[in-house]
Coordinates of C-alpha atoms and ligand atoms in Angstrom, one line a residue:
M1 CA 0.0 0.0 0.0
N2 CA 1.2 3.4 -1.0
H3 CA 0.8 6.3 1.6
S4 CA -0.3 8.7 -1.1
T5 CA -3.1 6.3 -2.1
T6 CA -4.5 6.3 1.4
G7 CA -3.9 10.0 1.8
M8 CA -2.0 9.4 5.0
N9 CA 1.4 11.1 5.7
R10 CA 3.8 10.2 8.5
R11 CA 2.4 12.7 10.9
T12 CA -1.3 11.6 10.5
L13 CA -0.1 7.9 10.7
L14 CA 1.6 8.5 14.0
K15 CA -1.5 10.3 15.3
A16 CA -3.7 7.4 14.1
I17 CA -1.4 4.9 15.8
S18 CA -1.5 6.7 19.0
S19 CA -5.3 6.4 19.0
I20 CA -5.3 2.6 18.2
P21 CA -6.3 0.7 21.3
L22 CA -3.4 -1.4 22.7
L23 CA -4.3 -4.8 24.0
T24 CA -3.6 -5.3 27.7
A25 CA -4.7 -7.9 30.2
A26 CA -7.6 -5.5 31.0
G27 CA -8.6 -5.2 27.3
P28 CA -7.8 -2.3 24.9
V29 CA -6.1 0.8 26.4
R30 CA -8.3 3.8 25.6
A31 CA -6.2 6.5 27.1
L32 CA -3.1 7.1 29.1
N33 CA -3.5 10.0 31.5
K34 CA -1.0 11.3 34.0
S35 CA -1.6 13.1 37.3
D36 CA 0.2 13.7 40.5
V37 CA -2.4 11.8 42.4
I38 CA -5.3 9.6 41.4
V39 CA -8.1 9.2 43.9
I40 CA -10.3 6.2 43.5
G41 CA -13.9 6.9 44.6
A42 CA -16.0 10.1 44.7
G43 CA -17.5 9.5 48.2
L44 CA -16.8 11.9 51.0
S45 CA -13.4 10.4 51.9
G46 CA -12.0 10.5 48.4
L47 CA -13.4 13.9 47.6
N48 CA -12.0 15.4 50.9
A49 CA -8.6 13.9 50.1
A50 CA -8.7 15.3 46.5
L51 CA -9.7 18.8 47.5
L52 CA -7.0 19.0 50.2
L53 CA -4.3 17.8 47.7
E54 CA -5.5 20.2 45.0
S55 CA -5.4 23.1 47.5
S56 CA -1.7 22.2 48.0
G57 CA -1.1 22.6 44.3
M58 CA -1.3 19.0 43.2
N59 CA -2.9 17.8 40.0
V60 CA -5.5 15.3 41.0
T61 CA -7.8 12.9 39.0
V62 CA -10.8 11.4 40.7
L63 CA -12.1 8.1 39.2
E64 CA -15.5 6.8 40.2
G65 CA -17.1 3.5 39.4
R66 CA -20.8 4.6 39.7
N67 CA -22.6 7.0 37.4
R68 CA -23.0 9.5 40.3
I69 CA -21.1 11.3 43.0
G70 CA -21.5 10.5 46.7
G71 CA -20.9 6.8 47.3
R72 CA -22.7 5.8 50.4
V73 CA -24.3 9.2 50.6
Q74 CA -27.3 8.9 48.2
S75 CA -30.5 11.0 48.2
L76 CA -33.7 9.9 46.4
R77 CA -34.4 13.0 44.3
N78 CA -37.6 11.4 42.9
I79 CA -39.3 11.3 46.3
P80 CA -40.8 14.3 48.1
G81 CA -38.3 15.5 50.7
N82 CA -35.4 13.7 49.0
P83 CA -35.0 11.0 51.7
E84 CA -31.7 9.3 52.2
V85 CA -30.8 5.8 51.3
G86 CA -27.3 6.3 52.8
G87 CA -25.7 8.8 55.2
T88 CA -28.9 10.0 56.9
A89 CA -28.2 12.8 59.4
F90 CA -25.3 14.4 61.2
G91 CA -24.8 16.9 64.0
P92 CA -22.9 20.2 64.4
G93 CA -20.1 18.1 65.9
Y94 CA -19.3 16.7 62.5
A95 CA -16.8 19.6 62.1
R96 CA -15.2 18.6 58.8
L97 CA -18.5 17.7 57.1
V98 CA -20.3 20.9 58.2
D99 CA -17.2 22.9 57.2
A100 CA -17.2 21.3 53.7
A101 CA -20.9 22.0 53.3
N102 CA -20.4 25.7 54.2
K103 CA -17.2 26.1 52.2
Y104 CA -18.4 24.4 49.0
G105 CA -22.0 25.8 49.1
A106 CA -24.3 23.0 50.2
E107 CA -27.1 24.5 52.2
L108 CA -27.7 22.8 55.6
I109 CA -31.2 22.3 57.1
D110 CA -31.6 22.4 60.9
I111 CA -33.6 19.2 61.7
T112 CA -33.9 19.9 65.4
P113 CA -37.7 20.4 65.2
I114 CA -38.2 16.9 63.6
I115 CA -36.0 14.9 65.9
P116 CA -38.7 14.3 68.6
Y117 CA -40.8 12.4 65.9
F118 CA -38.0 10.0 65.4
F119 CA -38.1 8.8 69.0
N120 CA -41.8 8.1 69.0
R121 CA -42.1 4.5 67.6
Q122 CA -45.0 2.1 67.8
I123 CA -43.8 -1.1 69.5
N124 CA -45.1 -4.3 68.0
L125 CA -43.7 -7.6 69.3
Q126 CA -44.9 -11.1 68.6
N127 CA -47.7 -9.5 66.5
Q128 CA -49.0 -7.5 69.5
F129 CA -49.0 -3.7 69.7
I130 CA -47.8 -2.4 73.0
S131 CA -48.4 1.2 73.9
N132 CA -45.7 3.3 75.5
D133 CA -47.8 3.3 78.7
E134 CA -48.1 -0.5 78.7
W135 CA -44.5 -1.2 77.9
A136 CA -43.0 -0.9 81.4
T137 CA -45.4 -3.6 82.7
S138 CA -45.6 -5.8 79.6
P139 CA -44.7 -9.5 80.0
L140 CA -42.6 -9.0 76.8
N141 CA -40.4 -6.4 78.5
P142 CA -37.1 -8.3 79.5
F143 CA -35.2 -5.3 80.9
P144 CA -34.0 -4.9 84.5
E145 CA -36.5 -3.2 86.8
Q146 CA -34.9 0.3 86.8
F147 CA -34.8 0.3 82.9
K148 CA -38.3 -1.1 82.2
K149 CA -39.6 2.3 81.0
L150 CA -37.0 2.5 78.3
P151 CA -38.3 1.5 74.8
P152 CA -36.6 -1.5 73.2
Y153 CA -35.1 0.8 70.5
G154 CA -33.6 3.1 73.2
Y155 CA -32.4 0.6 75.8
Y156 CA -29.1 -0.4 74.1
N157 CA -27.8 3.1 73.5
I158 CA -28.6 4.3 77.0
L159 CA -27.1 1.2 78.5
M160 CA -23.9 1.6 76.4
G161 CA -23.7 5.2 77.4
S162 CA -23.5 4.1 81.1
I163 CA -21.3 1.0 80.9
N164 CA -18.9 1.9 78.1
P165 CA -15.4 1.7 79.5
L166 CA -13.7 3.7 76.7
E167 CA -13.1 7.3 77.6
T168 CA -12.0 8.6 74.2
T169 CA -13.2 7.8 70.7
D170 CA -9.8 6.5 69.6
A171 CA -9.3 4.2 72.6
W172 CA -10.8 1.2 70.7
V173 CA -7.5 0.7 68.9
D174 CA -5.4 1.1 72.1
P175 CA -3.7 -2.3 72.8
A176 CA -4.5 -1.8 76.4
N177 CA -8.2 -2.4 75.5
A178 CA -7.6 -5.6 73.5
K179 CA -9.3 -7.6 76.3
F180 CA -12.6 -6.1 75.0
D181 CA -12.1 -7.5 71.5
I182 CA -14.6 -10.3 72.2
S183 CA -18.2 -10.5 71.0
L184 CA -20.5 -7.8 72.0
H185 CA -22.8 -10.6 73.3
D186 CA -20.2 -12.1 75.6
W187 CA -19.2 -8.7 76.9
L188 CA -22.9 -7.7 77.6
K189 CA -23.3 -11.0 79.4
Q190 CA -20.3 -10.2 81.5
M191 CA -21.9 -6.8 82.3
G192 CA -25.0 -8.6 83.6
Q193 CA -27.3 -8.4 80.6
T194 CA -29.6 -11.4 80.0
D195 CA -30.0 -13.2 76.7
A196 CA -33.6 -11.9 76.4
A197 CA -32.5 -8.3 76.9
I198 CA -29.7 -8.6 74.3
E199 CA -32.1 -10.4 71.9
L200 CA -34.7 -7.6 72.0
A201 CA -32.5 -4.5 72.4
Y202 CA -29.8 -5.4 69.9
N203 CA -30.5 -8.5 67.8
T204 CA -34.0 -7.4 66.7
N205 CA -32.7 -4.5 64.7
P206 CA -28.9 -4.9 64.7
T207 CA -26.8 -1.9 63.5
H208 CA -23.6 -3.9 63.3
G209 CA -23.5 -7.6 62.3
M210 CA -26.4 -10.0 62.2
S211 CA -26.5 -10.2 66.0
A212 CA -24.4 -9.2 69.0
H213 CA -22.5 -12.5 68.5
D214 CA -20.6 -11.4 65.4
I215 CA -19.4 -7.9 66.2
S216 CA -16.5 -6.9 68.4
A217 CA -17.5 -5.2 71.7
L218 CA -14.6 -2.8 70.9
M219 CA -16.4 -1.6 67.8
A220 CA -19.7 -1.2 69.7
M221 CA -17.8 0.8 72.3
Q222 CA -16.2 3.1 69.8
S223 CA -19.6 3.7 68.2
A224 CA -21.0 4.5 71.6
S225 CA -18.1 6.8 72.4
F226 CA -18.5 8.6 69.1
G227 CA -22.3 9.1 69.8
G228 CA -21.5 10.3 73.3
M229 CA -18.9 12.8 72.1
Q230 CA -21.4 14.1 69.5
R231 CA -24.1 14.6 72.2
K232 CA -21.6 16.5 74.4
L233 CA -20.6 18.7 71.4
V234 CA -24.3 19.7 70.9
A235 CA -25.2 20.0 74.6
N236 CA -25.1 23.8 74.5
N237 CA -26.0 24.2 70.8
P238 CA -29.6 24.9 69.9
V239 CA -29.0 23.0 66.6
K240 CA -29.0 19.2 67.3
G241 CA -28.8 17.9 63.8
Y242 CA -28.6 18.6 60.1
T243 CA -29.4 17.3 56.6
A244 CA -28.6 19.2 53.4
K245 CA -31.0 20.9 51.1
G246 CA -31.8 18.6 48.1
G247 CA -30.6 15.6 50.3
N248 CA -27.2 14.9 51.8
Q249 CA -25.8 14.0 48.4
S250 CA -25.7 17.7 47.7
I251 CA -22.6 17.9 50.0
P252 CA -20.3 15.5 48.0
E253 CA -21.8 17.0 44.8
A254 CA -20.7 20.5 46.0
M255 CA -17.3 19.1 46.9
A256 CA -16.9 17.5 43.4
N257 CA -18.0 20.8 41.7
A258 CA -15.2 22.6 43.6
L259 CA -12.5 20.3 42.1
K260 CA -10.5 21.7 39.2
S261 CA -11.0 18.6 37.1
E262 CA -14.4 16.9 36.7
V263 CA -14.7 13.5 38.4
I264 CA -14.5 10.7 35.8
L265 CA -17.6 8.6 36.4
N266 CA -18.4 5.1 35.2
T267 CA -14.8 4.0 35.7
E268 CA -14.7 0.7 37.5
I269 CA -11.2 0.0 38.8
I270 CA -10.0 -3.5 38.4
G271 CA -6.2 -3.3 38.9
I272 CA -3.5 -1.1 40.5
R273 CA 0.1 -1.7 39.6
S274 CA 3.0 0.2 41.3
N275 CA 6.7 0.4 40.6
A276 CA 9.6 2.8 41.4
D277 CA 8.4 5.3 38.8
G278 CA 4.7 5.6 39.6
V279 CA 1.3 3.8 39.7
E280 CA -1.0 2.6 36.9
V281 CA -4.7 2.3 37.6
H282 CA -6.6 0.0 35.3
S283 CA -10.3 0.2 34.7
S284 CA -12.7 -2.4 33.3
D285 CA -13.1 -0.5 30.0
G286 CA -9.4 -0.8 29.4
T287 CA -8.4 2.8 30.3
I288 CA -5.2 3.2 32.2
H289 CA -4.5 6.3 34.3
R290 CA -1.1 7.0 35.7
A291 CA 0.1 9.0 38.7
Q292 CA 2.9 9.4 41.2
R293 CA 0.6 8.2 44.0
V294 CA -2.9 6.7 44.4
I295 CA -5.5 7.0 47.1
S296 CA -8.1 4.2 47.3
S297 CA -11.3 5.0 49.1
M298 CA -12.9 1.7 48.1
P299 CA -14.4 -0.3 51.0
C300 CA -12.6 -3.6 51.6
T301 CA -15.6 -5.4 50.1
T302 CA -14.9 -4.0 46.7
L303 CA -11.1 -3.4 47.1
R304 CA -10.7 -7.2 47.5
R305 CA -11.9 -7.7 43.9
V306 CA -9.1 -5.3 42.6
K307 CA -5.8 -6.9 41.4
I308 CA -3.0 -5.2 43.3
D309 CA 0.6 -5.5 42.2
P310 CA 2.8 -5.9 44.2
V311 CA 0.3 -7.9 46.3
M312 CA -0.5 -6.9 49.8
T313 CA 0.7 -9.1 52.6
G314 CA 0.3 -9.7 56.3
K315 CA -2.3 -7.9 58.4
Q316 CA -3.3 -5.5 55.7
E317 CA -4.1 -8.4 53.3
L318 CA -6.1 -10.1 56.0
A319 CA -8.0 -6.9 56.6
V320 CA -8.8 -6.3 52.9
H321 CA -10.0 -9.9 52.5
T322 CA -11.9 -10.5 55.7
L323 CA -13.4 -7.1 56.9
Q324 CA -17.2 -7.3 56.3
S325 CA -19.7 -4.6 55.6
Q326 CA -23.1 -4.4 57.3
I327 CA -26.0 -5.5 55.1
I328 CA -28.9 -3.1 55.1
N329 CA -31.9 -2.7 52.7
Q330 CA -34.3 0.1 52.6
L331 CA -37.8 0.3 51.2
H332 CA -39.2 3.8 50.6
L333 CA -43.0 4.2 50.5
I334 CA -45.4 7.1 50.0
A335 CA -48.6 6.9 51.9
K336 CA -51.6 7.9 49.8
T337 CA -53.5 8.8 52.9
P338 CA -52.2 9.3 56.5
Y339 CA -53.5 5.9 57.7
W340 CA -51.9 6.5 61.1
E341 CA -54.6 9.1 61.7
Q342 CA -57.1 6.3 61.2
D343 CA -55.6 3.7 63.5
G344 CA -54.4 6.3 66.0
M345 CA -50.8 5.0 66.2
S346 CA -47.5 6.5 65.3
P347 CA -46.4 5.9 61.7
N348 CA -43.0 4.9 63.1
M349 CA -42.6 1.3 64.2
F350 CA -40.2 -1.0 66.0
T351 CA -41.2 -4.5 65.3
D352 CA -39.7 -8.1 65.4
S353 CA -41.8 -8.7 62.3
L354 CA -40.5 -8.5 58.7
A355 CA -41.1 -4.8 58.4
G356 CA -38.5 -4.3 61.1
M357 CA -38.1 -0.5 61.7
V358 CA -40.4 2.0 60.0
I359 CA -39.5 5.7 60.1
A360 CA -41.7 8.5 58.8
E361 CA -39.7 11.1 57.0
H362 CA -40.6 14.7 58.1
K363 CA -39.1 16.6 55.3
G364 CA -41.9 18.9 54.2
D365 CA -42.6 22.5 54.9
K366 CA -44.0 21.9 58.4
P367 CA -42.2 19.6 60.9
A368 CA -45.4 17.5 61.3
D369 CA -45.7 16.8 57.6
V370 CA -44.9 13.2 56.7
T371 CA -43.3 13.2 53.2
S372 CA -42.6 9.4 52.9
L373 CA -41.9 6.3 55.0
T374 CA -38.6 4.4 55.2
V375 CA -38.5 0.8 56.1
W376 CA -35.1 -0.3 57.3
L377 CA -34.4 -4.0 56.9
R378 CA -31.4 -5.2 58.9
G379 CA -29.9 -8.4 60.1
D380 CA -31.8 -11.6 59.0
R381 CA -34.5 -9.5 57.2
A382 CA -31.9 -7.9 54.9
A383 CA -30.1 -11.3 54.4
W384 CA -33.5 -12.8 53.4
A385 CA -34.4 -9.9 51.1
D386 CA -31.0 -10.2 49.3
Q387 CA -31.6 -13.9 48.6
V388 CA -34.9 -13.4 46.8
D389 CA -36.1 -11.5 43.8
T390 CA -36.4 -7.8 44.6
Q391 CA -40.1 -7.7 43.8
V392 CA -40.7 -10.6 46.1
A393 CA -38.9 -8.8 48.9
I394 CA -40.8 -5.6 48.3
N395 CA -44.2 -7.3 48.1
A396 CA -43.5 -9.3 51.3
V397 CA -42.6 -6.2 53.3
V398 CA -45.6 -4.2 52.1
A399 CA -47.9 -7.2 52.9
D400 CA -46.4 -7.4 56.4
L401 CA -46.9 -3.7 57.0
E402 CA -50.5 -4.0 55.7
R403 CA -51.1 -7.0 58.0
L404 CA -49.8 -5.2 61.0
R405 CA -51.6 -1.9 60.1
P406 CA -54.8 -2.8 58.3
A407 CA -55.5 0.9 57.8
A408 CA -52.5 1.0 55.5
K409 CA -54.0 -1.5 53.1
G410 CA -53.9 -0.2 49.5
Q411 CA -52.4 3.1 50.8
L412 CA -48.7 2.3 50.3
E413 CA -47.0 3.3 47.0
V414 CA -43.5 1.9 46.5
A415 CA -41.2 4.8 45.6
G416 CA -37.7 3.3 46.1
Y417 CA -35.7 0.3 47.1
K418 CA -32.1 -0.2 47.9
S419 CA -29.9 -3.1 48.8
W420 CA -26.5 -2.0 49.8
Y421 CA -25.2 -5.5 49.6
R422 CA -26.3 -5.9 46.0
D423 CA -24.7 -2.6 45.0
P424 CA -21.5 -3.7 43.4
F425 CA -19.7 -0.5 44.4
S426 CA -20.2 -1.0 48.1
S427 CA -21.3 -4.7 48.5
G428 CA -22.6 -3.7 51.9
D429 CA -22.9 -0.7 54.2
W430 CA -20.5 0.5 56.9
S431 CA -17.6 -1.8 57.9
I432 CA -18.0 -4.2 60.8
F433 CA -15.1 -5.5 62.8
A434 CA -15.8 -9.0 64.1
P435 CA -14.6 -10.3 67.5
G436 CA -10.8 -10.4 67.3
Q437 CA -10.5 -8.2 64.2
V438 CA -9.7 -5.0 66.0
T439 CA -6.6 -6.4 67.5
A440 CA -5.8 -8.4 64.4
F441 CA -5.6 -5.4 62.0
A442 CA -7.5 -2.2 62.9
S443 CA -4.2 -0.3 63.3
D444 CA -2.7 -1.7 60.1
I445 CA -5.6 -1.4 57.7
A446 CA -4.7 2.1 56.5
N447 CA -0.9 1.7 56.2
P448 CA 0.4 2.9 52.8
H449 CA 1.3 0.1 50.5
G450 CA 4.2 1.7 48.6
R451 CA 2.6 4.4 46.5
L452 CA -0.9 3.3 47.3
H453 CA -2.7 5.0 50.2
F454 CA -6.0 4.2 51.7
C455 CA -8.9 6.2 53.1
G456 CA -12.6 5.5 53.7
E457 CA -14.7 5.2 56.8
H458 CA -13.3 1.8 57.5
T459 CA -9.9 3.4 58.1
A460 CA -11.1 6.1 60.4
V461 CA -9.9 6.0 64.0
S462 CA -11.6 8.8 66.0
N463 CA -14.8 9.4 64.1
R464 CA -17.5 7.3 62.5
G465 CA -19.8 7.4 59.4
M466 CA -19.6 10.5 57.3
E467 CA -17.3 12.4 59.7
G468 CA -15.1 9.2 59.8
A469 CA -14.9 9.3 56.0
M470 CA -13.9 13.0 56.1
E471 CA -11.3 12.3 58.8
S472 CA -9.8 9.4 56.7
G473 CA -9.6 11.5 53.5
E474 CA -7.7 14.2 55.5
R475 CA -5.2 11.7 56.9
A476 CA -4.5 10.1 53.5
A477 CA -4.0 13.5 51.9
L478 CA -1.5 14.5 54.7
E479 CA 0.3 11.2 54.2
I480 CA 0.9 12.1 50.6
L481 CA 1.9 15.7 51.3
S482 CA 4.4 14.6 53.8
A483 CA 5.7 11.7 51.7
Ligands
FAD1 C1 -28.2 3.3 55.1 C2 -27.0 4.1 55.6 C3 -27.2 5.0 56.6 C4 -26.2 5.8 57.1 N1 -26.4 6.7 58.0 C5 -25.4 7.5 58.4 C6 -25.7 8.6 59.3 O1 -26.8 8.9 59.7 N2 -24.6 9.3 59.8 C7 -23.3 9.1 59.3 O2 -22.4 9.8 59.8 N3 -23.1 8.1 58.5 C8 -24.1 7.3 58.0 N4 -23.8 6.3 57.1 C9 -22.4 6.0 56.7 C10 -21.8 7.0 55.7 O3 -22.7 7.2 54.7 C11 -20.5 6.4 55.2 O4 -19.7 6.0 56.3 C12 -19.7 7.3 54.3 O5 -20.5 8.0 53.4 C13 -18.6 6.5 53.6 O6 -17.9 7.4 52.8 P1 -16.6 6.8 52.1 O7 -16.0 7.8 51.3 O8 -15.7 6.1 53.2 O9 -17.1 5.6 51.2 P2 -18.0 5.6 49.9 O10 -19.0 6.7 50.0 O11 -18.5 4.2 49.7 O12 -17.0 6.0 48.8 C14 -16.2 5.0 48.1 C15 -16.4 5.3 46.6 O13 -15.6 4.3 45.9 C16 -16.3 3.9 44.7 N5 -15.9 2.6 44.4 C17 -16.0 1.4 45.1 N6 -15.4 0.4 44.4 C18 -14.9 1.0 43.2 C19 -14.3 0.4 42.1 N7 -13.9 -0.8 42.0 N8 -13.9 1.3 41.1 C20 -14.3 2.6 41.1 N9 -14.9 3.2 42.2 C21 -15.2 2.3 43.2 C22 -17.8 3.9 45.2 O14 -18.7 4.0 44.1 C23 -17.8 5.1 46.1 O15 -18.3 6.2 45.5 C24 -24.9 5.6 56.5 C25 -24.7 4.7 55.5 C26 -25.8 4.0 55.0 C27 -25.5 3.2 53.7

């Protein structure tokens, strides 16, 4: 073939060659980009790290697997009030998060007027409704005499507030406390709690693990310490809690908008290769991005599917491959009529039935307005819902709610459903340290692996949830700045 017949000169040929996909293990290479730092994940931790590095003059690329910003902060914009399927609420003590919202222009909403609604839940156990007045003397109340007035959804937190031996929020990783790295169940038994009290107060709607048997007491203590610290921080503050206008997802979105380069969405990372010169990040569409350093904000449940070269070893490898994430499913419903006015009970429920925990969202113009209902499926219920077809799970939960509350029959419109376990970019919700795992690897999980650094709520030490994510992003950015 003669160049003149194809109309191609040497310059255009070179240009054409540079755009031909190269074949790699990951498929064709679509682009080779270079930055100082690549951040994997556009959740709060990754975005906080990226913004801090950019503000220090670094060139940062953020790669995100999903088609949206926010990670485990996700707001349902198609439902009145924009209820949350992820990070739900936070207090003024979430200093980094509040600061980011103010700095990057996400408007905060003071939710203090609606907090009391949250604590009024209709108790239903063994298919019986028990009013708040009847609860203290109910035969189904297993709590010690002095605590009998506490509702089953309040007992555990108040108990932990009074018996938690940790004095600071970072004491859970102090080797001096390793003796508490046993199951929460065993520790509560040592503290005089009965099986029946643990079953009702913790296992009926577990926040960590399937039951108190499979989470470390140290993790429960840290969670309680963090909650206690947050309550102290708001003691003299008239504002007790916040969400963001448009839903909490507006905060990571505002953070992403403040970055110099747009977050690259729909980029699922499948491999990270480092050598003396830098790091290559491979995505499932064959794209390769290069940088001097990389921060991964992926939770361990997705990081363990990424091929890392050189391989991780020791405690860190154990952490990445064994740390689990909580399973939680949510069903969002819109009530066509306020059926709770008909049966005279609170729309909120705490039940040992399939419907689990029902919370009315008060996100309208007036605090009393109910904009939607959120059903939280945790523990066994979430595990069951994840095993069956989504529609089967949804129908069963709605049927259970209608069975318990006949006034709700035909009044519930399904507006949204989320399984965090089935979401491939999280494969679960917040991280849960099993008995023994805090001492096994909590202090090693975030160690840099050569040029690869880690952030994400699972690596936070002093804070939890959204503020933990922010803390971890800050720490990872500082690691790079001081490297
Ligand atoms: C139902 C629910 C309720 C919650 N309630 C609260 C609350 O009230 N208060 C509170 O403080 N916290 C709460 N949280 C926790 C809080 O939302 C999280 O701790 C926090 O958002 C985690 O941020 P992160 O940056 O660590 O992780 P993520 O937000 O998960 O960010 C990690 C990012 O990495 C991306 N990613 C993962 N794998 C890959 C891959 N292979 N390739 C490319 N990208 C990838 C993900 O898509 C994600 O965007 C809640 C969470 C849930 C789910």
